[in-house]
Tab-separated table of C-alpha atoms in Angstrom:
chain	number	residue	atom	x	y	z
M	1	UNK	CA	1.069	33.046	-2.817
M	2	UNK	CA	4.698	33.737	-1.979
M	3	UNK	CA	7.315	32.087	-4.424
M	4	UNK	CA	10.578	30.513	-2.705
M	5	UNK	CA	13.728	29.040	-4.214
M	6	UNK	CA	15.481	26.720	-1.732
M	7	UNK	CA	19.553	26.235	-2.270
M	8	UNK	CA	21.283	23.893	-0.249
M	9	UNK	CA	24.021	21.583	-1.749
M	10	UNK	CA	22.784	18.623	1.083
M	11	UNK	CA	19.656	17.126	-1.180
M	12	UNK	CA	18.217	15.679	2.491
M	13	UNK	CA	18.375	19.292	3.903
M	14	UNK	CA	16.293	20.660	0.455
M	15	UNK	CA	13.635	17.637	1.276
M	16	UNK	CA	13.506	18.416	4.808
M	17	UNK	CA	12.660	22.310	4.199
M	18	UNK	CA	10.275	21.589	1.532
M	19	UNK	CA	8.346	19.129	4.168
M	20	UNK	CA	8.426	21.629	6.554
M	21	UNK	CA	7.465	24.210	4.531
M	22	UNK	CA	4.211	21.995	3.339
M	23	UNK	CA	3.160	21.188	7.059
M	24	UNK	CA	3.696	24.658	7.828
M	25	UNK	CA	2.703	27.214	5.380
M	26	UNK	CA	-0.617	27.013	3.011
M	27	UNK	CA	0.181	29.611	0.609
M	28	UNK	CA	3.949	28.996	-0.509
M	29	UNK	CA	5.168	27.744	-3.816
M	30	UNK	CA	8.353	26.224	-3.892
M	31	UNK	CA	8.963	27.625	-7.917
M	32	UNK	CA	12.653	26.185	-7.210
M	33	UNK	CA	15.272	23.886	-5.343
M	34	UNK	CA	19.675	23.941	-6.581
M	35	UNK	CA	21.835	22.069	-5.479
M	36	UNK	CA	24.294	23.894	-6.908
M	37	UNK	CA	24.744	28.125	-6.633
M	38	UNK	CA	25.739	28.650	-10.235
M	39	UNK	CA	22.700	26.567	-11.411
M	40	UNK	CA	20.131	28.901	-9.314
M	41	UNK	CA	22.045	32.240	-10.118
M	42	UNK	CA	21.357	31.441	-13.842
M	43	UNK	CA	17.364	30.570	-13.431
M	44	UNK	CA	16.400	33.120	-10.784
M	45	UNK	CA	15.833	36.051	-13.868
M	46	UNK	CA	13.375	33.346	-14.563
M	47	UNK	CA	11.735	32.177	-11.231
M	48	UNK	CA	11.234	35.260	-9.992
M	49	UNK	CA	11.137	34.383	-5.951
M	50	UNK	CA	9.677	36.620	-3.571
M	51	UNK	CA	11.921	34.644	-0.917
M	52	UNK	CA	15.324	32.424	-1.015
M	53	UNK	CA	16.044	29.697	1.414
M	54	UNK	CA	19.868	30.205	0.854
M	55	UNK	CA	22.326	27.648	2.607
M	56	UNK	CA	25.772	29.243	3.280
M	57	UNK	CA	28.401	26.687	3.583
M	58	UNK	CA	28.171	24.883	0.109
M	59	UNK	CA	31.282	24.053	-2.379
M	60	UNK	CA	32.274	26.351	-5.094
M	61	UNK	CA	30.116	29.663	-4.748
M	62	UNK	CA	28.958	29.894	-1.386
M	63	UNK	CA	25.538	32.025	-0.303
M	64	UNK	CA	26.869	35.163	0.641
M	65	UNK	CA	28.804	34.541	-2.983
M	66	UNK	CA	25.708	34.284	-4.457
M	67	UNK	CA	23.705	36.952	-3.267
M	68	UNK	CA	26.964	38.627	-4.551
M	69	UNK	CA	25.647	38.020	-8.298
M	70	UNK	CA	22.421	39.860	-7.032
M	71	UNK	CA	23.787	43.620	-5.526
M	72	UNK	CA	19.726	45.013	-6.179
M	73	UNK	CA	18.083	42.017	-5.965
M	74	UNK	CA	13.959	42.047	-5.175
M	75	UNK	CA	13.761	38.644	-3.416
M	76	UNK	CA	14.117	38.296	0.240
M	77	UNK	CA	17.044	36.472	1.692
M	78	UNK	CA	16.084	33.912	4.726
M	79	UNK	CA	19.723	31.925	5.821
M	80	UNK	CA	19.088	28.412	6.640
M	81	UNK	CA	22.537	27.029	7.951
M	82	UNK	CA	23.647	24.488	10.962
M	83	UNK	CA	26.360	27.153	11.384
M	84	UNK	CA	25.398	30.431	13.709
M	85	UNK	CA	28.665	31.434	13.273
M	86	UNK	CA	27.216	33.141	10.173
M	87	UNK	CA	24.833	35.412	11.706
M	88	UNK	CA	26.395	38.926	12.347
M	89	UNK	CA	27.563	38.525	8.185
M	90	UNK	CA	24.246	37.606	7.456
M	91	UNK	CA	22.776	40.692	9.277
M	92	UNK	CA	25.144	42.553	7.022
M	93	UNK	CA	24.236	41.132	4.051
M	94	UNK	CA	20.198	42.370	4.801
M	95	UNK	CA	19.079	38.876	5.505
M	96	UNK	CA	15.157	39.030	6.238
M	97	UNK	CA	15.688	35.569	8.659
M	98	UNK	CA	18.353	33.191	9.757
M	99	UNK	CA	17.268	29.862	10.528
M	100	UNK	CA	19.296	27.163	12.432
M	101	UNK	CA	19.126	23.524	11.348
M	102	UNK	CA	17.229	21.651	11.839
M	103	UNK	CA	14.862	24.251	11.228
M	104	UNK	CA	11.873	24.348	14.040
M	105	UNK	CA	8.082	24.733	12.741
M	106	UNK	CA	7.174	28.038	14.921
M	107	UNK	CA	10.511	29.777	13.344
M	108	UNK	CA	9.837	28.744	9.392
M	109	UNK	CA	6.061	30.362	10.495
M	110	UNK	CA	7.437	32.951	12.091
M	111	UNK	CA	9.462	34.499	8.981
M	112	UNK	CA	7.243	33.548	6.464
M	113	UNK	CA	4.273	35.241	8.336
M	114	UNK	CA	6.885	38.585	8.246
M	115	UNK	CA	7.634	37.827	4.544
M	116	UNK	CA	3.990	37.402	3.079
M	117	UNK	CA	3.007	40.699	5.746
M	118	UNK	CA	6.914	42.417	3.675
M	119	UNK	CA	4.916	41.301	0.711
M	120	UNK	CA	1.181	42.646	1.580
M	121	UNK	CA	2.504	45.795	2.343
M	122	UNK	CA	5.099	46.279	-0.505
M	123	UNK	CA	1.295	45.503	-3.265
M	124	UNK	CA	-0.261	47.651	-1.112
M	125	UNK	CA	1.892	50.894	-1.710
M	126	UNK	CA	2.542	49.863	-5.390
M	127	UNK	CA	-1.267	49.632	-6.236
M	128	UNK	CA	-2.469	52.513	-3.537
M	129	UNK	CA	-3.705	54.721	-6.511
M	130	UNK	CA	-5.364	52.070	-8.516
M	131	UNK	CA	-7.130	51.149	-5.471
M	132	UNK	CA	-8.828	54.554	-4.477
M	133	UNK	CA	-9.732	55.581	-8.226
M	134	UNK	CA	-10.785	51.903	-9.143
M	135	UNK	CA	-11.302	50.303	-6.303
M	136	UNK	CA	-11.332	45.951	-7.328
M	137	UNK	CA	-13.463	42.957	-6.807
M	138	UNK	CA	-12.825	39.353	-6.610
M	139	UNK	CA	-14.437	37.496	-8.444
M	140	UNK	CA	-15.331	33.563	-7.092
M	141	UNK	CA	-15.961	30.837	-9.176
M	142	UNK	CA	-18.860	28.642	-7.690
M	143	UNK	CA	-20.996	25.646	-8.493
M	144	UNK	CA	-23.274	27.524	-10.338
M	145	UNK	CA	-22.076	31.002	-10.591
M	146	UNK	CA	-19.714	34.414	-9.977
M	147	UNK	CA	-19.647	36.128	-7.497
M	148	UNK	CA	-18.074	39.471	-7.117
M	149	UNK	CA	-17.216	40.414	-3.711
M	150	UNK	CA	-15.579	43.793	-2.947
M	151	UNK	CA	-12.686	42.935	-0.299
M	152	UNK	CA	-13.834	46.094	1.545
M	153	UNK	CA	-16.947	44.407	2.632
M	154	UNK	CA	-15.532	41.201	4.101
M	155	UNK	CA	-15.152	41.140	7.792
M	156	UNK	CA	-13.697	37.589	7.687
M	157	UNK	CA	-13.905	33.849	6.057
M	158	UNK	CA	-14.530	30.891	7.993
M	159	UNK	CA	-13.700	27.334	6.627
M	160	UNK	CA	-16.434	24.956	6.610
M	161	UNK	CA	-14.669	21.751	5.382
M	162	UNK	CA	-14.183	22.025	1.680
M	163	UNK	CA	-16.539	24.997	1.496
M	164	UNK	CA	-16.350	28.625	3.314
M	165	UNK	CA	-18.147	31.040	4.719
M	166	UNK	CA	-17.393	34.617	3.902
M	167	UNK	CA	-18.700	36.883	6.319
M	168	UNK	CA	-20.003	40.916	5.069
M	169	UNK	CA	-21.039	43.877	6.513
M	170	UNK	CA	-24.432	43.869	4.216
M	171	UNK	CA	-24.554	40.667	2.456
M	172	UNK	CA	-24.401	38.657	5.714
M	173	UNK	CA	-23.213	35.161	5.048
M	174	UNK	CA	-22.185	33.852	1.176
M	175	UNK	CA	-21.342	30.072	1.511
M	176	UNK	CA	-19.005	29.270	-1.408
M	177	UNK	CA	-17.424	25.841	-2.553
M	178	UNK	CA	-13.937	27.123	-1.980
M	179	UNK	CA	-11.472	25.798	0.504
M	180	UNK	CA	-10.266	28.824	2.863
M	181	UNK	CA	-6.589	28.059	1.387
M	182	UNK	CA	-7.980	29.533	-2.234
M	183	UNK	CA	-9.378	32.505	-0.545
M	184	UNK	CA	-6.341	33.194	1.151
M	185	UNK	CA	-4.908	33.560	-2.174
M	186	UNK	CA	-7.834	35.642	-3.546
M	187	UNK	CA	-7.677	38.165	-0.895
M	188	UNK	CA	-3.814	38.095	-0.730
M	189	UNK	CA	-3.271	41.346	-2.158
M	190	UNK	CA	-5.355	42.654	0.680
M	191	UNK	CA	-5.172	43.226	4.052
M	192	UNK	CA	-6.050	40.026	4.465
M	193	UNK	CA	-4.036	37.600	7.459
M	194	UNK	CA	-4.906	33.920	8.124
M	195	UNK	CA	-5.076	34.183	12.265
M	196	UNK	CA	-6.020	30.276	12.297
M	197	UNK	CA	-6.683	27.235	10.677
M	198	UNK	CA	-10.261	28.082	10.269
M	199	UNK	CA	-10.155	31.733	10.319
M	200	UNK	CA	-8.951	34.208	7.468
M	201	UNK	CA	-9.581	37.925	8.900
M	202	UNK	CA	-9.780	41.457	7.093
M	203	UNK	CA	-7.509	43.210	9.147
M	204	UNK	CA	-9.130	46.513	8.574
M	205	UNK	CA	-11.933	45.298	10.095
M	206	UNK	CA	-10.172	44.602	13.529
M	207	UNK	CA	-11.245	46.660	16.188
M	208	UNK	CA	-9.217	44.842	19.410
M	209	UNK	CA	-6.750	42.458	20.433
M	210	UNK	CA	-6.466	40.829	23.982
M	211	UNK	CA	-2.680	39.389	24.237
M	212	UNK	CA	-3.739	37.535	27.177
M	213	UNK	CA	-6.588	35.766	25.769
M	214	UNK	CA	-5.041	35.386	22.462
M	215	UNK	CA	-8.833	36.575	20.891
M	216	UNK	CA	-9.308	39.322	18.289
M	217	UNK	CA	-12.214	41.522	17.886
M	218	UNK	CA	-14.114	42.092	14.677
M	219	UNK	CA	-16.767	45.035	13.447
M	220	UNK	CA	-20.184	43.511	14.675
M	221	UNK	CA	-18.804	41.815	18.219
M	222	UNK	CA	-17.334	38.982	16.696
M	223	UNK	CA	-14.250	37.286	18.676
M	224	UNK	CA	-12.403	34.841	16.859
M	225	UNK	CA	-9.079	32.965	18.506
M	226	UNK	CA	-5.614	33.638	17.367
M	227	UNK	CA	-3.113	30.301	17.064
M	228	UNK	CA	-0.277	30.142	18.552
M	229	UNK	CA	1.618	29.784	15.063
M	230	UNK	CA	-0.318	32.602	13.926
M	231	UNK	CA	0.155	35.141	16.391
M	232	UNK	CA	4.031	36.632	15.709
M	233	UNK	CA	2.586	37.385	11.934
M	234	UNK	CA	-0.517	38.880	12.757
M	235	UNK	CA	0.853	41.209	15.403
M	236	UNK	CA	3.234	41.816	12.874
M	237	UNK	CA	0.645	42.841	9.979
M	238	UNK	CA	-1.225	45.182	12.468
M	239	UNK	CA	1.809	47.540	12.743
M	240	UNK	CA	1.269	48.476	8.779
């Protein structure tokens, strides 16, 4: 689940991007929304976002005066502005994205596919030696019991309504009463990518990709489509 902040001194503009960000993204949590710069400078110790939506032109302390207040910050920076006047100082100022208002649904998937694959990969180094000596399970609540799955073993989840299907190498199919959005966040701090609205692959378990097609092939012969929406992130989380 990625946390965001949104700061934007327009209240329509902060209602706007939160709507967007609901039609567009599953797993985002909007842990924040200022209208004013010194109010979010003085919660974010608190919130703890993995990404800003960070207006520029606002009275008093502007964005690039706020990110001022935050010299080694650990949050990603993506500019949302009507202005792209602002772009070569954003650049500067290690924005991840700049987005123009209003902001367009393939864009706002477009850089939060890039932050949750920043995010994957930053876990992934961080835990890489309590993964090889202890390697985890997730554990999935049920109906009627708990089931411990080891990520490793998943070639990819299918929804089924408000059930799934997660599909193993030995196991073959577990039907579970989860909605693919939960296991999405289950599997998040694996390599893991949501490649569709019914489809959440293990990426490890990829063996092709036809561009042309837009299809990806999994261990076993199984070709699943890619969405359009999906495909920048995905192409994306196969480089790491």
């Amino acid at each position: 689940m990625i946390r965001a902040v949104i700061i934007d001194d327009e209240p329509g503009s902060i209602i706007s991007l939160e709507w967007e960000i609901g039609r567009t993204a599953e797993a985002v949590e909007i842990v924040g929304k200022f209208n004013l710069v010194e109010d979010a400078v003085m919660q974010m110790q608190f919130l703890k976002p993995d990404c800003v939506f960070l207006d520029i032109s606002m009275p008093g302390l502007d964005g690039f005066k706020f990110l001022e207040q935050f010299p080694n910050r650990d949050f990603e920076v993506i500019f949302v502005t009507g202005d792209a006047a602002h772009a070569i100082q954003a650049i500067r100022e290690r924005a991840f994205d700049y987005l123009l208002k209003p902001v367009e649904s393939v864009d706002l998937e477009r850089a939060l596919n890039g932050i949750k694959a920043k995010l994957i990969s930053k876990s992934r180094r961080s835990t890489f030696q309590e993964i090889t000596t202890n390697p985890r399970k997730v554990s999935i609540n049920t109906d009627n019991q708990l089931i411990l799955i080891d990520p490793e073993e998943v070639i990819y989840c299918e929804s089924e309504g408000s059930y799934s299907l997660i599909h193993t190498l030995d196991a073959g199919k577990l039907l579970v009463s989860k909605r693919l959005k939960l296991l999405e966040e289950l599997f998040f701090d694996f390599r893991f990518h949501r490649i569709h609205h019914s489809y959440l692959i293990n990426l490890d378990k990829v063996k092709s990709y036809q561009k042309s097609s837009g299809k990806v092939m999994l261990h076993g012969g199984v070709e699943l489509p890619v969405s359009r929406l999906k495909k920048p992130g995905f192409t994306e989380s196969l480089k790491l």
